Amino acid sequence: MYLLGLGLVLLLLKWAGWGSVAGWPWWVVLAPFVLAILWWAWADASGYTKRKAMERDAARKAARIDRQRDALGLHSRKRR
């Protein structure tokens, strides 16, 4: 996501002709978009995206279970 944001900022600066970015070649300005596409392709192909989503789900599930145990007056795993 950072590469996409960087690409948008560079694109706006190049289009507006502001600063030193105006003199840069177009391939330099558009390079963050290409890198973002390569990153997303690698993340999807390697399973990185799915693994991170599963980790978030597991953390949410553990937090929900701890909240329910606290509400019932049982000791959560964090306090042991």
PDB file of N, CA, C and O in Angstrom:
ATOM      1  N   MET A   1       0.810  -1.182   0.000  1.00  0.00           N
ATOM      2  CA  MET A   1       0.000   0.000   0.000  1.00  0.00           C
ATOM      3  C   MET A   1       0.864   1.261   0.000  1.00  0.00           C
ATOM      4  O   MET A   1       0.476   2.280  -0.548  1.00  0.00           O
ATOM      5  N   TYR A   2       2.021   1.172   0.651  1.00  0.00           N
ATOM      6  CA  TYR A   2       2.922   2.321   0.674  1.00  0.00           C
ATOM      7  C   TYR A   2       3.435   2.635  -0.729  1.00  0.00           C
ATOM      8  O   TYR A   2       3.592   3.809  -1.083  1.00  0.00           O
ATOM      9  N   LEU A   3       3.705   1.602  -1.502  1.00  0.00           N
ATOM     10  CA  LEU A   3       4.182   1.823  -2.866  1.00  0.00           C
ATOM     11  C   LEU A   3       3.117   2.513  -3.712  1.00  0.00           C
ATOM     12  O   LEU A   3       3.429   3.379  -4.529  1.00  0.00           O
ATOM     13  N   LEU A   4       1.880   2.138  -3.514  1.00  0.00           N
ATOM     14  CA  LEU A   4       0.790   2.769  -4.247  1.00  0.00           C
ATOM     15  C   LEU A   4       0.660   4.246  -3.872  1.00  0.00           C
ATOM     16  O   LEU A   4       0.502   5.108  -4.735  1.00  0.00           O
ATOM     17  N   GLY A   5       0.764   4.543  -2.588  1.00  0.00           N
ATOM     18  CA  GLY A   5       0.712   5.926  -2.140  1.00  0.00           C
ATOM     19  C   GLY A   5       1.875   6.747  -2.672  1.00  0.00           C
ATOM     20  O   GLY A   5       1.701   7.888  -3.125  1.00  0.00           O
ATOM     21  N   LEU A   6       3.069   6.161  -2.644  1.00  0.00           N
ATOM     22  CA  LEU A   6       4.237   6.841  -3.188  1.00  0.00           C
ATOM     23  C   LEU A   6       4.067   7.105  -4.677  1.00  0.00           C
ATOM     24  O   LEU A   6       4.384   8.195  -5.168  1.00  0.00           O
ATOM     25  N   GLY A   7       3.549   6.113  -5.393  1.00  0.00           N
ATOM     26  CA  GLY A   7       3.318   6.279  -6.820  1.00  0.00           C
ATOM     27  C   GLY A   7       2.330   7.393  -7.113  1.00  0.00           C
ATOM     28  O   GLY A   7       2.530   8.181  -8.043  1.00  0.00           O
ATOM     29  N   LEU A   8       1.263   7.477  -6.322  1.00  0.00           N
ATOM     30  CA  LEU A   8       0.274   8.537  -6.524  1.00  0.00           C
ATOM     31  C   LEU A   8       0.863   9.914  -6.256  1.00  0.00           C
ATOM     32  O   LEU A   8       0.610  10.867  -7.007  1.00  0.00           O
ATOM     33  N   VAL A   9       1.670  10.019  -5.198  1.00  0.00           N
ATOM     34  CA  VAL A   9       2.294  11.312  -4.888  1.00  0.00           C
ATOM     35  C   VAL A   9       3.248  11.718  -6.008  1.00  0.00           C
ATOM     36  O   VAL A   9       3.226  12.866  -6.476  1.00  0.00           O
ATOM     37  N   LEU A  10       4.086  10.780  -6.450  1.00  0.00           N
ATOM     38  CA  LEU A  10       5.019  11.097  -7.528  1.00  0.00           C
ATOM     39  C   LEU A  10       4.289  11.454  -8.813  1.00  0.00           C
ATOM     40  O   LEU A  10       4.699  12.369  -9.539  1.00  0.00           O
ATOM     41  N   LEU A  11       3.208  10.750  -9.100  1.00  0.00           N
ATOM     42  CA  LEU A  11       2.432  11.038 -10.301  1.00  0.00           C
ATOM     43  C   LEU A  11       1.831  12.444 -10.254  1.00  0.00           C
ATOM     44  O   LEU A  11       1.877  13.187 -11.234  1.00  0.00           O
ATOM     45  N   LEU A  12       1.286  12.819  -9.103  1.00  0.00           N
ATOM     46  CA  LEU A  12       0.723  14.163  -8.957  1.00  0.00           C
ATOM     47  C   LEU A  12       1.802  15.241  -9.063  1.00  0.00           C
ATOM     48  O   LEU A  12       1.578  16.284  -9.685  1.00  0.00           O
ATOM     49  N   LEU A  13       2.958  14.983  -8.461  1.00  0.00           N
ATOM     50  CA  LEU A  13       4.046  15.959  -8.550  1.00  0.00           C
ATOM     51  C   LEU A  13       4.548  16.104  -9.979  1.00  0.00           C
ATOM     52  O   LEU A  13       4.842  17.209 -10.439  1.00  0.00           O
ATOM     53  N   LYS A  14       4.653  15.009 -10.693  1.00  0.00           N
ATOM     54  CA  LYS A  14       5.102  15.052 -12.086  1.00  0.00           C
ATOM     55  C   LYS A  14       4.070  15.772 -12.956  1.00  0.00           C
ATOM     56  O   LYS A  14       4.414  16.604 -13.785  1.00  0.00           O
ATOM     57  N   TRP A  15       2.808  15.456 -12.762  1.00  0.00           N
ATOM     58  CA  TRP A  15       1.736  16.062 -13.545  1.00  0.00           C
ATOM     59  C   TRP A  15       1.643  17.571 -13.294  1.00  0.00           C
ATOM     60  O   TRP A  15       1.426  18.354 -14.207  1.00  0.00           O
ATOM     61  N   ALA A  16       1.856  17.963 -12.013  1.00  0.00           N
ATOM     62  CA  ALA A  16       1.778  19.378 -11.665  1.00  0.00           C
ATOM     63  C   ALA A  16       3.056  20.129 -12.039  1.00  0.00           C
ATOM     64  O   ALA A  16       3.064  21.356 -12.044  1.00  0.00           O
ATOM     65  N   GLY A  17       4.123  19.396 -12.343  1.00  0.00           N
ATOM     66  CA  GLY A  17       5.382  20.031 -12.699  1.00  0.00           C
ATOM     67  C   GLY A  17       6.046  20.716 -11.518  1.00  0.00           C
ATOM     68  O   GLY A  17       6.707  21.733 -11.665  1.00  0.00           O
ATOM     69  N   TRP A  18       5.905  20.132 -10.349  1.00  0.00           N
ATOM     70  CA  TRP A  18       6.376  20.744  -9.124  1.00  0.00           C
ATOM     71  C   TRP A  18       7.688  20.097  -8.670  1.00  0.00           C
ATOM     72  O   TRP A  18       7.794  18.882  -8.616  1.00  0.00           O
ATOM     73  N   GLY A  19       8.664  20.895  -8.325  1.00  0.00           N
ATOM     74  CA  GLY A  19       9.911  20.411  -7.757  1.00  0.00           C
ATOM     75  C   GLY A  19      10.774  19.669  -8.761  1.00  0.00           C
ATOM     76  O   GLY A  19      10.614  19.781  -9.978  1.00  0.00           O
ATOM     77  N   SER A  20      11.697  18.918  -8.219  1.00  0.00           N
ATOM     78  CA  SER A  20      12.626  18.173  -9.067  1.00  0.00           C
ATOM     79  C   SER A  20      11.964  16.974  -9.737  1.00  0.00           C
ATOM     80  O   SER A  20      12.500  16.435 -10.698  1.00  0.00           O
ATOM     81  N   VAL A  21      10.830  16.556  -9.240  1.00  0.00           N
ATOM     82  CA  VAL A  21      10.120  15.408  -9.820  1.00  0.00           C
ATOM     83  C   VAL A  21       9.688  15.709 -11.251  1.00  0.00           C
ATOM     84  O   VAL A  21       9.594  14.807 -12.082  1.00  0.00           O
ATOM     85  N   ALA A  22       9.467  16.954 -11.565  1.00  0.00           N
ATOM     86  CA  ALA A  22       9.037  17.340 -12.914  1.00  0.00           C
ATOM     87  C   ALA A  22      10.077  16.970 -13.966  1.00  0.00           C
ATOM     88  O   ALA A  22       9.728  16.675 -15.111  1.00  0.00           O
ATOM     89  N   GLY A  23      11.336  16.939 -13.586  1.00  0.00           N
ATOM     90  CA  GLY A  23      12.392  16.606 -14.530  1.00  0.00           C
ATOM     91  C   GLY A  23      12.722  15.139 -14.601  1.00  0.00           C
ATOM     92  O   GLY A  23      13.534  14.717 -15.426  1.00  0.00           O
ATOM     93  N   TRP A  24      12.126  14.332 -13.739  1.00  0.00           N
ATOM     94  CA  TRP A  24      12.406  12.887 -13.734  1.00  0.00           C
ATOM     95  C   TRP A  24      11.751  12.230 -14.943  1.00  0.00           C
ATOM     96  O   TRP A  24      10.683  12.649 -15.388  1.00  0.00           O
ATOM     97  N   PRO A  25      12.354  11.160 -15.438  1.00  0.00           N
ATOM     98  CA  PRO A  25      11.701  10.428 -16.530  1.00  0.00           C
ATOM     99  C   PRO A  25      10.436   9.713 -16.026  1.00  0.00           C
ATOM    100  O   PRO A  25      10.301   9.399 -14.844  1.00  0.00           O
ATOM    101  N   TRP A  26       9.535   9.443 -16.950  1.00  0.00           N
ATOM    102  CA  TRP A  26       8.262   8.819 -16.573  1.00  0.00           C
ATOM    103  C   TRP A  26       8.443   7.433 -15.974  1.00  0.00           C
ATOM    104  O   TRP A  26       7.681   7.028 -15.098  1.00  0.00           O
ATOM    105  N   TRP A  27       9.457   6.684 -16.435  1.00  0.00           N
ATOM    106  CA  TRP A  27       9.620   5.318 -15.906  1.00  0.00           C
ATOM    107  C   TRP A  27       9.961   5.344 -14.418  1.00  0.00           C
ATOM    108  O   TRP A  27       9.586   4.435 -13.684  1.00  0.00           O
ATOM    109  N   VAL A  28      10.642   6.374 -13.952  1.00  0.00           N
ATOM    110  CA  VAL A  28      10.952   6.492 -12.521  1.00  0.00           C
ATOM    111  C   VAL A  28       9.677   6.808 -11.736  1.00  0.00           C
ATOM    112  O   VAL A  28       9.453   6.271 -10.648  1.00  0.00           O
ATOM    113  N   VAL A  29       8.849   7.658 -12.290  1.00  0.00           N
ATOM    114  CA  VAL A  29       7.609   8.058 -11.616  1.00  0.00           C
ATOM    115  C   VAL A  29       6.633   6.883 -11.546  1.00  0.00           C
ATOM    116  O   VAL A  29       5.930   6.702 -10.547  1.00  0.00           O
ATOM    117  N   LEU A  30       6.595   6.068 -12.595  1.00  0.00           N
ATOM    118  CA  LEU A  30       5.649   4.949 -12.641  1.00  0.00           C
ATOM    119  C   LEU A  30       6.192   3.670 -12.012  1.00  0.00           C
ATOM    120  O   LEU A  30       5.446   2.698 -11.841  1.00  0.00           O
ATOM    121  N   ALA A  31       7.474   3.642 -11.656  1.00  0.00           N
ATOM    122  CA  ALA A  31       8.089   2.440 -11.077  1.00  0.00           C
ATOM    123  C   ALA A  31       7.389   1.957  -9.799  1.00  0.00           C
ATOM    124  O   ALA A  31       7.236   0.735  -9.620  1.00  0.00           O
ATOM    125  N   PRO A  32       6.950   2.828  -8.872  1.00  0.00           N
ATOM    126  CA  PRO A  32       6.262   2.314  -7.678  1.00  0.00           C
ATOM    127  C   PRO A  32       4.987   1.526  -7.999  1.00  0.00           C
ATOM    128  O   PRO A  32       4.648   0.580  -7.286  1.00  0.00           O
ATOM    129  N   PHE A  33       4.296   1.884  -9.080  1.00  0.00           N
ATOM    130  CA  PHE A  33       3.102   1.129  -9.462  1.00  0.00           C
ATOM    131  C   PHE A  33       3.475  -0.289  -9.901  1.00  0.00           C
ATOM    132  O   PHE A  33       2.811  -1.258  -9.550  1.00  0.00           O
ATOM    133  N   VAL A  34       4.546  -0.397 -10.662  1.00  0.00           N
ATOM    134  CA  VAL A  34       5.020  -1.715 -11.108  1.00  0.00           C
ATOM    135  C   VAL A  34       5.469  -2.537  -9.909  1.00  0.00           C
ATOM    136  O   VAL A  34       5.149  -3.735  -9.809  1.00  0.00           O
ATOM    137  N   LEU A  35       6.190  -1.909  -8.983  1.00  0.00           N
ATOM    138  CA  LEU A  35       6.632  -2.621  -7.781  1.00  0.00           C
ATOM    139  C   LEU A  35       5.443  -3.064  -6.922  1.00  0.00           C
ATOM    140  O   LEU A  35       5.470  -4.146  -6.336  1.00  0.00           O
ATOM    141  N   ALA A  36       4.402  -2.241  -6.852  1.00  0.00           N
ATOM    142  CA  ALA A  36       3.203  -2.624  -6.095  1.00  0.00           C
ATOM    143  C   ALA A  36       2.523  -3.830  -6.726  1.00  0.00           C
ATOM    144  O   ALA A  36       2.094  -4.749  -6.019  1.00  0.00           O
ATOM    145  N   ILE A  37       2.453  -3.857  -8.051  1.00  0.00           N
ATOM    146  CA  ILE A  37       1.853  -5.002  -8.740  1.00  0.00           C
ATOM    147  C   ILE A  37       2.665  -6.255  -8.485  1.00  0.00           C
ATOM    148  O   ILE A  37       2.114  -7.340  -8.204  1.00  0.00           O
ATOM    149  N   LEU A  38       3.997  -6.134  -8.545  1.00  0.00           N
ATOM    150  CA  LEU A  38       4.859  -7.294  -8.281  1.00  0.00           C
ATOM    151  C   LEU A  38       4.711  -7.765  -6.836  1.00  0.00           C
ATOM    152  O   LEU A  38       4.682  -8.971  -6.565  1.00  0.00           O
ATOM    153  N   TRP A  39       4.616  -6.828  -5.898  1.00  0.00           N
ATOM    154  CA  TRP A  39       4.436  -7.194  -4.492  1.00  0.00           C
ATOM    155  C   TRP A  39       3.127  -7.951  -4.289  1.00  0.00           C
ATOM    156  O   TRP A  39       3.081  -8.978  -3.621  1.00  0.00           O
ATOM    157  N   TRP A  40       2.032  -7.429  -4.845  1.00  0.00           N
ATOM    158  CA  TRP A  40       0.743  -8.095  -4.677  1.00  0.00           C
ATOM    159  C   TRP A  40       0.732  -9.463  -5.346  1.00  0.00           C
ATOM    160  O   TRP A  40       0.144 -10.406  -4.811  1.00  0.00           O
ATOM    161  N   ALA A  41       1.369  -9.598  -6.485  1.00  0.00           N
ATOM    162  CA  ALA A  41       1.433 -10.893  -7.158  1.00  0.00           C
ATOM    163  C   ALA A  41       2.213 -11.885  -6.303  1.00  0.00           C
ATOM    164  O   ALA A  41       1.795 -13.038  -6.128  1.00  0.00           O
ATOM    165  N   TRP A  42       3.345 -11.453  -5.753  1.00  0.00           N
ATOM    166  CA  TRP A  42       4.142 -12.343  -4.904  1.00  0.00           C
ATOM    167  C   TRP A  42       3.377 -12.707  -3.635  1.00  0.00           C
ATOM    168  O   TRP A  42       3.376 -13.866  -3.209  1.00  0.00           O
ATOM    169  N   ALA A  43       2.739 -11.715  -2.997  1.00  0.00           N
ATOM    170  CA  ALA A  43       2.026 -11.958  -1.746  1.00  0.00           C
ATOM    171  C   ALA A  43       0.888 -12.958  -1.948  1.00  0.00           C
ATOM    172  O   ALA A  43       0.666 -13.829  -1.106  1.00  0.00           O
ATOM    173  N   ASP A  44       0.174 -12.850  -3.048  1.00  0.00           N
ATOM    174  CA  ASP A  44      -0.914 -13.785  -3.320  1.00  0.00           C
ATOM    175  C   ASP A  44      -0.387 -15.163  -3.693  1.00  0.00           C
ATOM    176  O   ASP A  44      -0.932 -16.180  -3.261  1.00  0.00           O
ATOM    177  N   ALA A  45       0.675 -15.224  -4.496  1.00  0.00           N
ATOM    178  CA  ALA A  45       1.212 -16.507  -4.945  1.00  0.00           C
ATOM    179  C   ALA A  45       1.882 -17.280  -3.812  1.00  0.00           C
ATOM    180  O   ALA A  45       1.813 -18.508  -3.764  1.00  0.00           O
ATOM    181  N   SER A  46       2.519 -16.569  -2.894  1.00  0.00           N
ATOM    182  CA  SER A  46       3.253 -17.239  -1.816  1.00  0.00           C
ATOM    183  C   SER A  46       2.362 -17.598  -0.629  1.00  0.00           C
ATOM    184  O   SER A  46       2.789 -18.329   0.254  1.00  0.00           O
ATOM    185  N   GLY A  47       1.162 -17.080  -0.577  1.00  0.00           N
ATOM    186  CA  GLY A  47       0.271 -17.343   0.546  1.00  0.00           C
ATOM    187  C   GLY A  47       0.430 -16.349   1.679  1.00  0.00           C
ATOM    188  O   GLY A  47      -0.168 -16.509   2.742  1.00  0.00           O
ATOM    189  N   TYR A  48       1.244 -15.327   1.487  1.00  0.00           N
ATOM    190  CA  TYR A  48       1.487 -14.328   2.522  1.00  0.00           C
ATOM    191  C   TYR A  48       0.194 -13.629   2.938  1.00  0.00           C
ATOM    192  O   TYR A  48      -0.081 -13.462   4.128  1.00  0.00           O
ATOM    193  N   THR A  49      -0.614 -13.256   1.971  1.00  0.00           N
ATOM    194  CA  THR A  49      -1.865 -12.551   2.247  1.00  0.00           C
ATOM    195  C   THR A  49      -2.813 -13.421   3.066  1.00  0.00           C
ATOM    196  O   THR A  49      -3.391 -12.977   4.062  1.00  0.00           O
ATOM    197  N   LYS A  50      -2.965 -14.662   2.670  1.00  0.00           N
ATOM    198  CA  LYS A  50      -3.867 -15.580   3.370  1.00  0.00           C
ATOM    199  C   LYS A  50      -3.356 -15.875   4.778  1.00  0.00           C
ATOM    200  O   LYS A  50      -4.133 -15.927   5.734  1.00  0.00           O
ATOM    201  N   ARG A  51      -2.040 -16.036   4.927  1.00  0.00           N
ATOM    202  CA  ARG A  51      -1.459 -16.317   6.235  1.00  0.00           C
ATOM    203  C   ARG A  51      -1.691 -15.148   7.190  1.00  0.00           C
ATOM    204  O   ARG A  51      -2.047 -15.350   8.354  1.00  0.00           O
ATOM    205  N   LYS A  52      -1.509 -13.918   6.713  1.00  0.00           N
ATOM    206  CA  LYS A  52      -1.742 -12.755   7.556  1.00  0.00           C
ATOM    207  C   LYS A  52      -3.214 -12.639   7.943  1.00  0.00           C
ATOM    208  O   LYS A  52      -3.539 -12.275   9.074  1.00  0.00           O
ATOM    209  N   ALA A  53      -4.103 -12.955   7.021  1.00  0.00           N
ATOM    210  CA  ALA A  53      -5.540 -12.917   7.323  1.00  0.00           C
ATOM    211  C   ALA A  53      -5.891 -13.966   8.381  1.00  0.00           C
ATOM    212  O   ALA A  53      -6.682 -13.694   9.293  1.00  0.00           O
ATOM    213  N   MET A  54      -5.291 -15.137   8.281  1.00  0.00           N
ATOM    214  CA  MET A  54      -5.549 -16.194   9.266  1.00  0.00           C
ATOM    215  C   MET A  54      -5.001 -15.803  10.639  1.00  0.00           C
ATOM    216  O   MET A  54      -5.626 -16.092  11.666  1.00  0.00           O
ATOM    217  N   GLU A  55      -3.850 -15.139  10.672  1.00  0.00           N
ATOM    218  CA  GLU A  55      -3.289 -14.678  11.944  1.00  0.00           C
ATOM    219  C   GLU A  55      -4.196 -13.634  12.589  1.00  0.00           C
ATOM    220  O   GLU A  55      -4.404 -13.657  13.804  1.00  0.00           O
ATOM    221  N   ARG A  56      -4.741 -12.711  11.784  1.00  0.00           N
ATOM    222  CA  ARG A  56      -5.666 -11.707  12.327  1.00  0.00           C
ATOM    223  C   ARG A  56      -6.920 -12.362  12.875  1.00  0.00           C
ATOM    224  O   ARG A  56      -7.418 -11.989  13.945  1.00  0.00           O
ATOM    225  N   ASP A  57      -7.441 -13.363  12.145  1.00  0.00           N
ATOM    226  CA  ASP A  57      -8.635 -14.058  12.614  1.00  0.00           C
ATOM    227  C   ASP A  57      -8.366 -14.804  13.913  1.00  0.00           C
ATOM    228  O   ASP A  57      -9.202 -14.799  14.824  1.00  0.00           O
ATOM    229  N   ALA A  58      -7.214 -15.442  14.026  1.00  0.00           N
ATOM    230  CA  ALA A  58      -6.867 -16.178  15.243  1.00  0.00           C
ATOM    231  C   ALA A  58      -6.712 -15.219  16.425  1.00  0.00           C
ATOM    232  O   ALA A  58      -7.158 -15.533  17.545  1.00  0.00           O
ATOM    233  N   ALA A  59      -6.099 -14.072  16.200  1.00  0.00           N
ATOM    234  CA  ALA A  59      -5.942 -13.094  17.281  1.00  0.00           C
ATOM    235  C   ALA A  59      -7.297 -12.544  17.720  1.00  0.00           C
ATOM    236  O   ALA A  59      -7.547 -12.362  18.920  1.00  0.00           O
ATOM    237  N   ARG A  60      -8.191 -12.290  16.750  1.00  0.00           N
ATOM    238  CA  ARG A  60      -9.535 -11.812  17.087  1.00  0.00           C
ATOM    239  C   ARG A  60     -10.315 -12.866  17.876  1.00  0.00           C
ATOM    240  O   ARG A  60     -11.022 -12.553  18.835  1.00  0.00           O
ATOM    241  N   LYS A  61     -10.154 -14.124  17.484  1.00  0.00           N
ATOM    242  CA  LYS A  61     -10.846 -15.215  18.170  1.00  0.00           C
ATOM    243  C   LYS A  61     -10.333 -15.344  19.604  1.00  0.00           C
ATOM    244  O   LYS A  61     -11.121 -15.490  20.538  1.00  0.00           O
ATOM    245  N   ALA A  62      -9.015 -15.282  19.786  1.00  0.00           N
ATOM    246  CA  ALA A  62      -8.443 -15.384  21.127  1.00  0.00           C
ATOM    247  C   ALA A  62      -8.893 -14.218  22.007  1.00  0.00           C
ATOM    248  O   ALA A  62      -9.207 -14.413  23.183  1.00  0.00           O
ATOM    249  N   ALA A  63      -8.944 -13.025  21.448  1.00  0.00           N
ATOM    250  CA  ALA A  63      -9.402 -11.867  22.220  1.00  0.00           C
ATOM    251  C   ALA A  63     -10.866 -12.015  22.602  1.00  0.00           C
ATOM    252  O   ALA A  63     -11.258 -11.676  23.731  1.00  0.00           O
ATOM    253  N   ARG A  64     -11.682 -12.525  21.685  1.00  0.00           N
ATOM    254  CA  ARG A  64     -13.103 -12.722  21.981  1.00  0.00           C
ATOM    255  C   ARG A  64     -13.278 -13.756  23.087  1.00  0.00           C
ATOM    256  O   ARG A  64     -14.074 -13.560  24.019  1.00  0.00           O
ATOM    257  N   ILE A  65     -12.518 -14.837  23.033  1.00  0.00           N
ATOM    258  CA  ILE A  65     -12.608 -15.878  24.072  1.00  0.00           C
ATOM    259  C   ILE A  65     -12.167 -15.318  25.421  1.00  0.00           C
ATOM    260  O   ILE A  65     -12.802 -15.577  26.447  1.00  0.00           O
ATOM    261  N   ASP A  66     -11.092 -14.520  25.433  1.00  0.00           N
ATOM    262  CA  ASP A  66     -10.632 -13.916  26.684  1.00  0.00           C
ATOM    263  C   ASP A  66     -11.675 -12.962  27.262  1.00  0.00           C
ATOM    264  O   ASP A  66     -11.900 -12.944  28.477  1.00  0.00           O
ATOM    265  N   ARG A  67     -12.321 -12.176  26.403  1.00  0.00           N
ATOM    266  CA  ARG A  67     -13.378 -11.263  26.883  1.00  0.00           C
ATOM    267  C   ARG A  67     -14.539 -12.048  27.471  1.00  0.00           C
ATOM    268  O   ARG A  67     -15.101 -11.660  28.509  1.00  0.00           O
ATOM    269  N   GLN A  68     -14.900 -13.145  26.834  1.00  0.00           N
ATOM    270  CA  GLN A  68     -16.013 -13.952  27.339  1.00  0.00           C
ATOM    271  C   GLN A  68     -15.656 -14.609  28.663  1.00  0.00           C
ATOM    272  O   GLN A  68     -16.485 -14.678  29.566  1.00  0.00           O
ATOM    273  N   ARG A  69     -14.422 -15.076  28.800  1.00  0.00           N
ATOM    274  CA  ARG A  69     -13.993 -15.664  30.078  1.00  0.00           C
ATOM    275  C   ARG A  69     -13.988 -14.621  31.180  1.00  0.00           C
ATOM    276  O   ARG A  69     -14.368 -14.911  32.316  1.00  0.00           O
ATOM    277  N   ASP A  70     -13.524 -13.424  30.864  1.00  0.00           N
ATOM    278  CA  ASP A  70     -13.538 -12.348  31.859  1.00  0.00           C
ATOM    279  C   ASP A  70     -14.971 -12.004  32.263  1.00  0.00           C
ATOM    280  O   ASP A  70     -15.249 -11.758  33.436  1.00  0.00           O
ATOM    281  N   ALA A  71     -15.875 -11.994  31.312  1.00  0.00           N
ATOM    282  CA  ALA A  71     -17.272 -11.672  31.606  1.00  0.00           C
ATOM    283  C   ALA A  71     -17.904 -12.740  32.488  1.00  0.00           C
ATOM    284  O   ALA A  71     -18.784 -12.441  33.296  1.00  0.00           O
ATOM    285  N   LEU A  72     -17.444 -13.975  32.341  1.00  0.00           N
ATOM    286  CA  LEU A  72     -17.972 -15.071  33.172  1.00  0.00           C
ATOM    287  C   LEU A  72     -17.268 -15.161  34.519  1.00  0.00           C
ATOM    288  O   LEU A  72     -17.656 -15.954  35.368  1.00  0.00           O
ATOM    289  N   GLY A  73     -16.223 -14.387  34.711  1.00  0.00           N
ATOM    290  CA  GLY A  73     -15.497 -14.418  35.967  1.00  0.00           C
ATOM    291  C   GLY A  73     -14.414 -15.473  35.994  1.00  0.00           C
ATOM    292  O   GLY A  73     -13.847 -15.749  37.048  1.00  0.00           O
ATOM    293  N   LEU A  74     -14.137 -16.074  34.886  1.00  0.00           N
ATOM    294  CA  LEU A  74     -13.062 -17.067  34.800  1.00  0.00           C
ATOM    295  C   LEU A  74     -11.764 -16.343  34.474  1.00  0.00           C
ATOM    296  O   LEU A  74     -11.756 -15.251  33.904  1.00  0.00           O
ATOM    297  N   HIS A  75     -10.669 -16.963  34.844  1.00  0.00           N
ATOM    298  CA  HIS A  75      -9.371 -16.363  34.547  1.00  0.00           C
ATOM    299  C   HIS A  75      -9.031 -16.597  33.089  1.00  0.00           C
ATOM    300  O   HIS A  75      -9.150 -17.702  32.591  1.00  0.00           O
ATOM    301  N   SER A  76      -8.578 -15.549  32.442  1.00  0.00           N
ATOM    302  CA  SER A  76      -8.181 -15.696  31.049  1.00  0.00           C
ATOM    303  C   SER A  76      -6.774 -16.246  30.977  1.00  0.00           C
ATOM    304  O   SER A  76      -6.055 -16.309  31.974  1.00  0.00           O
ATOM    305  N   ARG A  77      -6.371 -16.641  29.769  1.00  0.00           N
ATOM    306  CA  ARG A  77      -5.042 -17.203  29.577  1.00  0.00           C
ATOM    307  C   ARG A  77      -3.960 -16.164  29.846  1.00  0.00           C
ATOM    308  O   ARG A  77      -2.858 -16.507  30.200  1.00  0.00           O
ATOM    309  N   LYS A  78      -4.262 -14.901  29.688  1.00  0.00           N
ATOM    310  CA  LYS A  78      -3.267 -13.847  29.877  1.00  0.00           C
ATOM    311  C   LYS A  78      -2.849 -13.715  31.329  1.00  0.00           C
ATOM    312  O   LYS A  78      -1.739 -13.347  31.638  1.00  0.00           O
ATOM    313  N   ARG A  79      -3.750 -14.011  32.247  1.00  0.00           N
ATOM    314  CA  ARG A  79      -3.489 -13.762  33.681  1.00  0.00           C
ATOM    315  C   ARG A  79      -2.834 -14.948  34.371  1.00  0.00           C
ATOM    316  O   ARG A  79      -2.485 -14.865  35.517  1.00  0.00           O
ATOM    317  N   ARG A  80      -2.707 -16.046  33.703  1.00  0.00           N
ATOM    318  CA  ARG A  80      -2.123 -17.228  34.365  1.00  0.00           C
ATOM    319  C   ARG A  80      -0.651 -17.115  34.480  1.00  0.00           C
ATOM    320  O   ARG A  80       0.092 -16.580  33.829  1.00  0.00           O
TER     321      ARG A  80
END
